[in-house]
mmCIF file of C-alpha atoms and ligand atoms in Angstrom:
data_model
loop_
_atom_site.group_PDB
_atom_site.id
_atom_site.type_symbol
_atom_site.label_atom_id
_atom_site.label_comp_id
_atom_site.label_asym_id
_atom_site.label_seq_id
_atom_site.Cartn_x
_atom_site.Cartn_y
_atom_site.Cartn_z
ATOM 1 C CA MET A 1 -73.961 -13.681 62.779
ATOM 2 C CA LEU A 2 -73.534 -16.387 65.149
ATOM 3 C CA THR A 3 -69.907 -16.518 66.789
ATOM 4 C CA ALA A 4 -68.091 -20.110 66.911
ATOM 5 C CA HIS A 5 -68.098 -18.692 70.783
ATOM 6 C CA ARG A 6 -72.571 -18.631 70.543
ATOM 7 C CA LEU A 7 -72.076 -21.985 69.018
ATOM 8 C CA SER A 8 -70.468 -23.665 71.883
ATOM 9 C CA ARG A 9 -73.968 -25.922 73.119
ATOM 10 C CA LEU A 10 -74.153 -27.439 69.599
ATOM 11 C CA PRO A 11 -74.525 -30.986 70.032
ATOM 12 C CA ARG A 12 -71.333 -33.105 69.194
ATOM 13 C CA HIS A 13 -72.638 -35.585 67.088
ATOM 14 C CA PHE A 14 -73.967 -35.264 63.157
ATOM 15 C CA LEU A 15 -75.968 -37.872 62.470
ATOM 16 C CA THR A 16 -78.956 -36.905 60.622
ATOM 17 C CA GLY A 17 -78.801 -33.582 60.564
ATOM 18 C CA GLU A 18 -80.877 -32.375 63.281
ATOM 19 C CA GLU A 19 -78.335 -31.463 65.343
ATOM 20 C CA LEU A 20 -78.085 -27.938 63.709
ATOM 21 C CA SER A 21 -80.196 -25.107 64.083
ATOM 22 C CA ARG A 22 -81.069 -22.981 61.158
ATOM 23 C CA ASP A 23 -78.867 -20.230 62.282
ATOM 24 C CA GLU A 24 -76.017 -22.747 62.987
ATOM 25 C CA ILE A 25 -76.426 -23.831 59.154
ATOM 26 C CA GLU A 26 -76.054 -20.475 57.983
ATOM 27 C CA TYR A 27 -73.288 -19.726 59.775
ATOM 28 C CA LEU A 28 -71.665 -23.435 58.320
ATOM 29 C CA LEU A 29 -72.472 -22.092 54.600
ATOM 30 C CA ASN A 30 -70.768 -18.752 55.466
ATOM 31 C CA ARG A 31 -67.538 -20.723 57.126
ATOM 32 C CA ALA A 32 -67.385 -23.077 54.232
ATOM 33 C CA THR A 33 -67.434 -20.312 51.900
ATOM 34 C CA GLU A 34 -64.544 -18.556 53.710
ATOM 35 C CA LEU A 35 -62.406 -21.994 54.051
ATOM 36 C CA LYS A 36 -63.357 -22.532 50.257
ATOM 37 C CA ARG A 37 -61.560 -19.254 49.520
ATOM 38 C CA ASP A 38 -58.548 -20.016 52.220
ATOM 39 C CA PRO A 39 -58.499 -23.937 52.180
ATOM 40 C CA HIS A 40 -55.450 -23.209 55.135
ATOM 41 C CA ALA A 41 -57.299 -20.938 57.287
ATOM 42 C CA SER A 42 -58.424 -23.274 60.005
ATOM 43 C CA ARG A 43 -56.178 -24.840 62.319
ATOM 44 C CA ALA A 44 -58.804 -26.604 64.091
ATOM 45 C CA LEU A 45 -57.342 -29.952 63.938
ATOM 46 C CA ALA A 46 -53.783 -29.347 64.364
ATOM 47 C CA GLY A 47 -51.934 -32.185 65.837
ATOM 48 C CA GLN A 48 -55.121 -33.982 65.860
ATOM 49 C CA THR A 49 -56.030 -37.729 64.432
ATOM 50 C CA VAL A 50 -59.754 -37.957 63.061
ATOM 51 C CA ALA A 51 -60.810 -41.642 62.589
ATOM 52 C CA LEU A 52 -62.877 -41.908 59.417
ATOM 53 C CA ILE A 53 -64.396 -45.783 59.574
ATOM 54 C CA PHE A 54 -65.808 -47.421 55.974
ATOM 55 C CA GLU A 55 -67.979 -50.508 55.703
ATOM 56 C CA HIS A 56 -68.873 -49.192 52.336
ATOM 57 C CA PRO A 57 -66.848 -47.629 49.426
ATOM 58 C CA SER A 58 -66.521 -44.292 48.580
ATOM 59 C CA THR A 59 -64.512 -41.639 46.205
ATOM 60 C CA ARG A 60 -66.034 -38.340 47.626
ATOM 61 C CA THR A 61 -66.559 -38.837 51.125
ATOM 62 C CA ARG A 62 -63.122 -40.340 51.910
ATOM 63 C CA VAL A 63 -61.261 -38.302 49.357
ATOM 64 C CA SER A 64 -63.188 -34.957 51.089
ATOM 65 C CA PHE A 65 -62.610 -35.732 54.237
ATOM 66 C CA GLU A 66 -58.947 -37.306 54.139
ATOM 67 C CA VAL A 67 -57.758 -33.865 52.150
ATOM 68 C CA GLY A 68 -60.276 -31.733 54.570
ATOM 69 C CA VAL A 69 -58.685 -32.987 57.981
ATOM 70 C CA PHE A 70 -54.970 -32.532 56.464
ATOM 71 C CA GLU A 71 -55.875 -29.208 55.575
ATOM 72 C CA MET A 72 -57.109 -28.250 59.030
ATOM 73 C CA GLY A 73 -53.325 -29.217 60.376
ATOM 74 C CA GLY A 74 -54.912 -32.882 61.485
ATOM 75 C CA GLN A 75 -54.492 -36.610 60.289
ATOM 76 C CA PRO A 76 -57.135 -38.302 58.697
ATOM 77 C CA MET A 77 -56.685 -42.620 59.448
ATOM 78 C CA ILE A 78 -58.825 -44.685 57.120
ATOM 79 C CA LEU A 79 -60.457 -47.831 59.339
ATOM 80 C CA ARG A 80 -61.639 -50.395 57.379
ATOM 81 C CA PRO A 81 -63.837 -52.890 59.465
ATOM 82 C CA GLY A 82 -62.940 -56.325 57.828
ATOM 83 C CA GLU A 83 -59.486 -55.220 59.118
ATOM 84 C CA MET A 84 -60.170 -54.226 62.837
ATOM 85 C CA GLN A 85 -61.348 -56.331 65.704
ATOM 86 C CA ILE A 86 -65.387 -55.813 64.849
ATOM 87 C CA SER A 87 -65.029 -58.545 62.473
ATOM 88 C CA ARG A 88 -64.161 -60.532 65.018
ATOM 89 C CA GLY A 89 -66.905 -59.791 67.241
ATOM 90 C CA GLU A 90 -65.615 -56.747 69.229
ATOM 91 C CA ALA A 91 -68.567 -54.779 70.587
ATOM 92 C CA ILE A 92 -69.002 -51.379 69.013
ATOM 93 C CA ARG A 93 -69.172 -49.770 72.464
ATOM 94 C CA ASP A 94 -65.624 -50.992 72.998
ATOM 95 C CA VAL A 95 -64.361 -49.954 69.686
ATOM 96 C CA ALA A 96 -66.031 -46.176 70.625
ATOM 97 C CA THR A 97 -64.291 -46.136 74.004
ATOM 98 C CA VAL A 98 -60.893 -46.911 72.817
ATOM 99 C CA LEU A 99 -61.177 -44.839 69.774
ATOM 100 C CA SER A 100 -62.242 -41.860 71.799
ATOM 101 C CA ARG A 101 -58.883 -42.015 73.895
ATOM 102 C CA HIS A 102 -56.905 -41.604 70.760
ATOM 103 C CA VAL A 103 -58.735 -39.300 68.144
ATOM 104 C CA ALA A 104 -60.248 -35.851 68.075
ATOM 105 C CA ALA A 105 -63.441 -37.186 65.821
ATOM 106 C CA ILE A 106 -64.942 -40.318 64.156
ATOM 107 C CA GLY A 107 -66.660 -40.730 60.948
ATOM 108 C CA LEU A 108 -68.728 -43.682 59.898
ATOM 109 C CA ARG A 109 -70.034 -45.124 56.683
ATOM 110 C CA THR A 110 -72.545 -48.072 57.459
ATOM 111 C CA GLY A 111 -75.214 -50.200 56.372
ATOM 112 C CA ASP A 112 -75.886 -50.683 59.937
ATOM 113 C CA GLU A 113 -78.232 -47.741 61.428
ATOM 114 C CA GLN A 114 -77.646 -49.113 64.811
ATOM 115 C CA MET A 115 -74.227 -49.406 64.442
ATOM 116 C CA LEU A 116 -73.786 -45.921 64.051
ATOM 117 C CA GLN A 117 -76.248 -45.211 67.026
ATOM 118 C CA ASP A 118 -74.144 -47.280 69.401
ATOM 119 C CA LEU A 119 -70.693 -45.689 68.446
ATOM 120 C CA ALA A 120 -72.722 -42.349 69.192
ATOM 121 C CA ARG A 121 -73.869 -43.515 72.232
ATOM 122 C CA TYR A 122 -70.562 -44.583 73.640
ATOM 123 C CA ALA A 123 -68.404 -42.253 71.992
ATOM 124 C CA THR A 124 -66.763 -39.344 73.796
ATOM 125 C CA VAL A 125 -65.402 -37.193 70.676
ATOM 126 C CA PRO A 126 -68.205 -36.374 68.098
ATOM 127 C CA VAL A 127 -69.535 -38.765 65.402
ATOM 128 C CA ILE A 128 -70.411 -37.872 62.189
ATOM 129 C CA ASN A 129 -72.426 -40.024 59.995
ATOM 130 C CA MET A 130 -70.213 -40.246 56.400
ATOM 131 C CA LEU A 131 -73.669 -42.295 54.870
ATOM 132 C CA SER A 132 -76.014 -44.779 56.738
ATOM 133 C CA PRO A 133 -78.761 -46.304 55.221
ATOM 134 C CA LEU A 134 -81.419 -43.739 56.334
ATOM 135 C CA HIS A 135 -79.109 -40.661 56.219
ATOM 136 C CA HIS A 136 -76.168 -38.960 54.442
ATOM 137 C CA PRO A 137 -76.189 -35.489 56.048
ATOM 138 C CA CYS A 138 -72.849 -34.332 55.182
ATOM 139 C CA GLN A 139 -74.049 -34.354 51.100
ATOM 140 C CA VAL A 140 -76.408 -32.133 51.727
ATOM 141 C CA LEU A 141 -74.394 -29.810 53.812
ATOM 142 C CA ALA A 142 -72.322 -29.284 50.497
ATOM 143 C CA ASP A 143 -75.923 -29.378 48.105
ATOM 144 C CA LEU A 144 -76.760 -26.688 50.458
ATOM 145 C CA LEU A 145 -73.646 -24.611 49.667
ATOM 146 C CA THR A 146 -73.637 -25.212 45.719
ATOM 147 C CA ILE A 147 -77.203 -23.533 46.062
ATOM 148 C CA LYS A 148 -75.857 -20.842 48.092
ATOM 149 C CA GLU A 149 -73.382 -20.349 45.159
ATOM 150 C CA ALA A 150 -75.615 -20.201 42.743
ATOM 151 C CA PHE A 151 -78.444 -18.292 44.387
ATOM 152 C CA GLY A 152 -76.736 -16.162 46.974
ATOM 153 C CA GLU A 153 -78.767 -17.633 49.904
ATOM 154 C CA VAL A 154 -80.516 -20.818 50.293
ATOM 155 C CA SER A 155 -83.819 -19.961 52.394
ATOM 156 C CA GLY A 156 -86.814 -19.518 50.124
ATOM 157 C CA ARG A 157 -85.289 -21.170 47.473
ATOM 158 C CA CYS A 158 -87.336 -24.933 45.897
ATOM 159 C CA LEU A 159 -84.884 -27.880 45.344
ATOM 160 C CA THR A 160 -86.801 -30.823 43.858
ATOM 161 C CA TYR A 161 -85.328 -34.290 44.241
ATOM 162 C CA VAL A 162 -86.705 -36.991 41.625
ATOM 163 C CA GLY A 163 -85.911 -40.618 41.977
ATOM 164 C CA ASP A 164 -85.538 -43.329 44.453
ATOM 165 C CA GLY A 165 -86.636 -42.179 48.178
ATOM 166 C CA ASN A 166 -83.339 -43.293 50.004
ATOM 167 C CA ASN A 167 -81.165 -41.683 52.471
ATOM 168 C CA VAL A 168 -80.209 -38.843 49.999
ATOM 169 C CA ALA A 169 -84.058 -37.855 49.640
ATOM 170 C CA ARG A 170 -84.280 -37.873 53.246
ATOM 171 C CA SER A 171 -81.676 -35.895 54.481
ATOM 172 C CA LEU A 172 -82.293 -33.481 52.042
ATOM 173 C CA ALA A 173 -85.722 -33.308 53.258
ATOM 174 C CA VAL A 174 -84.140 -33.191 56.920
ATOM 175 C CA VAL A 175 -81.861 -30.431 56.703
ATOM 176 C CA GLY A 176 -82.899 -28.747 53.651
ATOM 177 C CA ALA A 177 -86.495 -28.205 55.324
ATOM 178 C CA ARG A 178 -84.523 -26.983 58.302
ATOM 179 C CA ALA A 179 -82.519 -24.363 56.306
ATOM 180 C CA GLY A 180 -85.822 -22.942 54.737
ATOM 181 C CA VAL A 181 -85.338 -24.819 51.755
ATOM 182 C CA ASP A 182 -88.725 -25.607 49.912
ATOM 183 C CA VAL A 183 -88.049 -29.508 49.121
ATOM 184 C CA ARG A 184 -89.928 -31.184 46.961
ATOM 185 C CA ILE A 185 -89.400 -35.030 46.362
ATOM 186 C CA ALA A 186 -90.914 -36.767 43.612
ATOM 187 C CA SER A 187 -90.957 -40.761 43.951
ATOM 188 C CA PRO A 188 -93.118 -43.400 42.014
ATOM 189 C CA ASP A 189 -95.156 -45.587 44.197
ATOM 190 C CA GLY A 190 -93.505 -48.324 46.476
ATOM 191 C CA TYR A 191 -90.249 -45.679 46.196
ATOM 192 C CA ALA A 192 -91.514 -42.882 48.307
ATOM 193 C CA LEU A 193 -90.576 -41.897 51.485
ATOM 194 C CA GLN A 194 -92.791 -42.997 54.274
ATOM 195 C CA GLU A 195 -92.775 -39.742 56.395
ATOM 196 C CA ASP A 196 -92.284 -36.215 54.555
ATOM 197 C CA HIS A 197 -89.582 -34.920 57.134
ATOM 198 C CA GLY A 198 -90.721 -31.246 56.382
ATOM 199 C CA ALA A 199 -90.673 -31.811 52.433
ATOM 200 C CA THR A 200 -93.758 -31.844 50.019
ATOM 201 C CA LEU A 201 -94.130 -35.882 48.581
ATOM 202 C CA PHE A 202 -95.140 -35.752 44.511
ATOM 203 C CA ALA A 203 -96.170 -38.732 42.790
ATOM 204 C CA ASP A 204 -95.407 -36.599 39.850
ATOM 205 C CA PRO A 205 -92.181 -35.510 38.799
ATOM 206 C CA VAL A 206 -93.329 -33.048 36.156
ATOM 207 C CA ALA A 207 -95.469 -31.299 39.184
ATOM 208 C CA ALA A 208 -92.947 -31.453 41.452
ATOM 209 C CA VAL A 209 -89.928 -30.049 39.287
ATOM 210 C CA ALA A 210 -92.517 -26.845 38.386
ATOM 211 C CA GLY A 211 -90.678 -23.651 39.033
ATOM 212 C CA ALA A 212 -88.027 -25.193 41.164
ATOM 213 C CA ASP A 213 -84.695 -23.579 41.483
ATOM 214 C CA ALA A 214 -82.884 -26.834 41.547
ATOM 215 C CA VAL A 215 -83.467 -30.309 40.401
ATOM 216 C CA TYR A 216 -81.830 -32.911 42.090
ATOM 217 C CA THR A 217 -81.024 -36.717 41.505
ATOM 218 C CA ASP A 218 -79.109 -40.015 43.422
ATOM 219 C CA VAL A 219 -78.554 -43.509 42.370
ATOM 220 C CA TRP A 220 -81.851 -45.948 41.834
ATOM 221 C CA LEU A 221 -80.290 -48.922 43.262
ATOM 222 C CA SER A 222 -77.929 -47.603 46.617
ATOM 223 C CA MET A 223 -75.515 -49.541 48.428
ATOM 224 C CA GLY A 224 -77.057 -52.320 50.361
ATOM 225 C CA ASP A 225 -80.107 -52.763 48.072
ATOM 226 C CA ASP A 226 -80.771 -56.154 47.033
ATOM 227 C CA GLU A 227 -78.978 -56.268 43.296
ATOM 228 C CA SER A 228 -82.005 -58.713 41.854
ATOM 229 C CA THR A 229 -84.120 -55.579 42.403
ATOM 230 C CA ALA A 230 -82.710 -53.427 39.874
ATOM 231 C CA SER A 231 -84.716 -54.257 36.705
ATOM 232 C CA ARG A 232 -87.883 -53.653 38.538
ATOM 233 C CA ARG A 233 -86.521 -50.198 40.093
ATOM 234 C CA ARG A 234 -85.270 -49.419 36.491
ATOM 235 C CA GLU A 235 -88.979 -50.097 34.981
ATOM 236 C CA ALA A 236 -90.479 -48.280 38.142
ATOM 237 C CA LEU A 237 -87.997 -44.874 38.196
ATOM 238 C CA SER A 238 -87.280 -44.241 34.393
ATOM 239 C CA PRO A 239 -90.286 -41.610 34.444
ATOM 240 C CA PHE A 240 -88.247 -39.606 37.197
ATOM 241 C CA ARG A 241 -84.912 -39.617 35.353
ATOM 242 C CA LEU A 242 -83.654 -36.138 35.427
ATOM 243 C CA ASP A 243 -82.915 -35.481 31.369
ATOM 244 C CA ASP A 244 -83.046 -31.832 29.698
ATOM 245 C CA GLU A 245 -87.046 -32.267 29.142
ATOM 246 C CA LEU A 246 -87.646 -32.594 32.899
ATOM 247 C CA LEU A 247 -85.180 -29.838 33.641
ATOM 248 C CA ASP A 248 -86.568 -27.276 30.742
ATOM 249 C CA ARG A 249 -89.978 -27.581 33.590
ATOM 250 C CA ALA A 250 -88.237 -26.103 36.159
ATOM 251 C CA ALA A 251 -87.152 -22.506 36.591
ATOM 252 C CA PRO A 252 -84.996 -20.791 33.928
ATOM 253 C CA ASN A 253 -82.216 -20.766 35.791
ATOM 254 C CA ALA A 254 -82.258 -23.893 37.384
ATOM 255 C CA ILE A 255 -79.298 -25.467 37.734
ATOM 256 C CA ALA A 256 -79.111 -29.477 38.190
ATOM 257 C CA LEU A 257 -77.155 -31.591 41.460
ATOM 258 C CA HIS A 258 -76.674 -35.079 41.676
ATOM 259 C CA CYS A 259 -74.579 -36.748 45.025
ATOM 260 C CA LEU A 260 -72.845 -39.156 42.489
ATOM 261 C CA PRO A 261 -71.692 -42.075 41.497
ATOM 262 C CA ALA A 262 -73.646 -41.301 38.249
ATOM 263 C CA HIS A 263 -75.203 -43.932 36.044
ATOM 264 C CA PRO A 264 -75.503 -41.800 33.176
ATOM 265 C CA GLY A 265 -78.886 -43.087 30.720
ATOM 266 C CA ASP A 266 -80.379 -44.250 34.320
ATOM 267 C CA GLU A 267 -81.195 -41.393 36.701
ATOM 268 C CA ILE A 268 -79.530 -38.746 35.094
ATOM 269 C CA SER A 269 -79.168 -38.301 31.242
ATOM 270 C CA GLU A 270 -75.166 -37.707 29.987
ATOM 271 C CA GLU A 271 -76.683 -34.514 28.223
ATOM 272 C CA VAL A 272 -77.746 -33.009 31.678
ATOM 273 C CA LEU A 273 -74.490 -34.597 33.912
ATOM 274 C CA TYR A 274 -72.295 -32.454 31.660
ATOM 275 C CA GLY A 275 -74.548 -30.100 30.512
ATOM 276 C CA ARG A 276 -74.409 -26.124 31.013
ATOM 277 C CA ARG A 277 -76.790 -26.587 33.772
ATOM 278 C CA GLU A 278 -75.209 -29.007 36.106
ATOM 279 C CA ARG A 279 -73.413 -27.730 39.178
ATOM 280 C CA ILE A 280 -72.488 -31.215 40.070
ATOM 281 C CA TRP A 281 -68.837 -30.862 39.648
ATOM 282 C CA ASP A 282 -69.039 -28.154 42.129
ATOM 283 C CA GLN A 283 -71.033 -29.813 44.432
ATOM 284 C CA ALA A 284 -68.682 -32.679 44.671
ATOM 285 C CA GLU A 285 -65.733 -30.328 45.482
ATOM 286 C CA ASN A 286 -67.919 -28.662 48.045
ATOM 287 C CA ARG A 287 -67.855 -31.834 50.085
ATOM 288 C CA ARG A 288 -64.850 -30.567 51.243
ATOM 289 C CA HIS A 289 -65.296 -27.355 52.325
ATOM 290 C CA ALA A 290 -68.739 -27.828 54.214
ATOM 291 C CA GLN A 291 -67.235 -31.060 55.963
ATOM 292 C CA LYS A 292 -64.354 -28.605 56.985
ATOM 293 C CA ALA A 293 -66.690 -26.265 58.387
ATOM 294 C CA LEU A 294 -68.672 -29.095 60.377
ATOM 295 C CA LEU A 295 -65.600 -30.387 61.686
ATOM 296 C CA GLU A 296 -64.454 -27.055 62.811
ATOM 297 C CA LEU A 297 -67.881 -26.615 64.723
ATOM 298 C CA LEU A 298 -67.775 -30.366 66.266
ATOM 299 C CA VAL A 299 -64.062 -30.039 67.587
ATOM 300 C CA SER A 300 -64.121 -26.454 68.948
HETATM 301 N N1 LIG B 401 -71.772 -38.773 47.413
HETATM 302 C C1 LIG B 401 -70.904 -39.915 47.805
HETATM 303 O O1 LIG B 401 -71.610 -39.827 48.822
HETATM 304 O O2 LIG B 401 -70.366 -40.349 47.166
HETATM 305 P P1 LIG B 401 -68.945 -41.120 47.694
HETATM 306 O O3 LIG B 401 -70.185 -42.437 47.853
HETATM 307 O O4 LIG B 401 -68.173 -41.642 46.356
HETATM 308 O O5 LIG B 401 -68.380 -41.250 48.864
HETATM 309 N N1 LIG B 402 -77.770 -43.345 47.735
HETATM 310 C C1 LIG B 402 -76.831 -43.762 47.516
HETATM 311 C C2 LIG B 402 -75.576 -42.725 47.787
HETATM 312 C C3 LIG B 402 -74.334 -42.862 47.741
HETATM 313 C C4 LIG B 402 -73.468 -41.877 47.667
HETATM 314 C C5 LIG B 402 -76.000 -44.722 48.590
HETATM 315 O O1 LIG B 402 -76.758 -45.069 49.265
HETATM 316 O O2 LIG B 402 -75.593 -46.091 47.952
#
């Protein structure tokens, strides 16, 4: 098993998940399991502050990072661009430079991929992507932890995502494939990922879920998507709804996953969301444990 010492060459930022090797993901998931058992075992942020910048709304990401930083002895600082000088045109480069003089790490949730890149380019402390238009890598660390809890390991397991080829789908492909998961992404024409990123792309949800250990879905309209496309999206994506009938096509002990927020009746049925095969609420809790392991790696 890897030790923290051997991980010292880890790149500082966590923007897409490609910054982590397969061994590092395995180490991180083991450490997350330890921290779940003993939430105050890490003091890696004692006396330090972590800035968390939210341009878009959040329930899980905000709560899991805030509580997680606190449990590690640190102070979370929530910042909203509308209340910062960013709203009056201050350059991200200058924000990155100033924040780096004060805090141990910076999390950013943004609708602007370039803003994330600029922050990472100029910050001298780790920058963590807390969701961008293209990626949601912190979510996938929690998803992998949930699969590990259900099946004992992630490598060799099959995870099928059904629905919009969005940021979550892309991160599942990127990070899941790195972790040795057989990731399949099923989307209708016009909503598929443009590249496979190590996953296998399907157009037929039934074929994609055959034998899967986990079946996963996400919203049909993401933050930043044009609201006027909602009914067109619903029509195209309805055959990809995660319901009992689709889940029955997966492996006999398959679990259902959803990053949340959910829209029961749209991308997931109420029966699956609250049913016996869901691991969705564990998945939401696992955000905190996985992100604490990540923060520990990045700041140490
Ligand atoms: N899954 C997720 O990122 O949830 P929030 O948007 O509530 O943070
Ligand atoms: N794809 C969704 C994920 C929300 C956690 C969005 O970007 O809004």
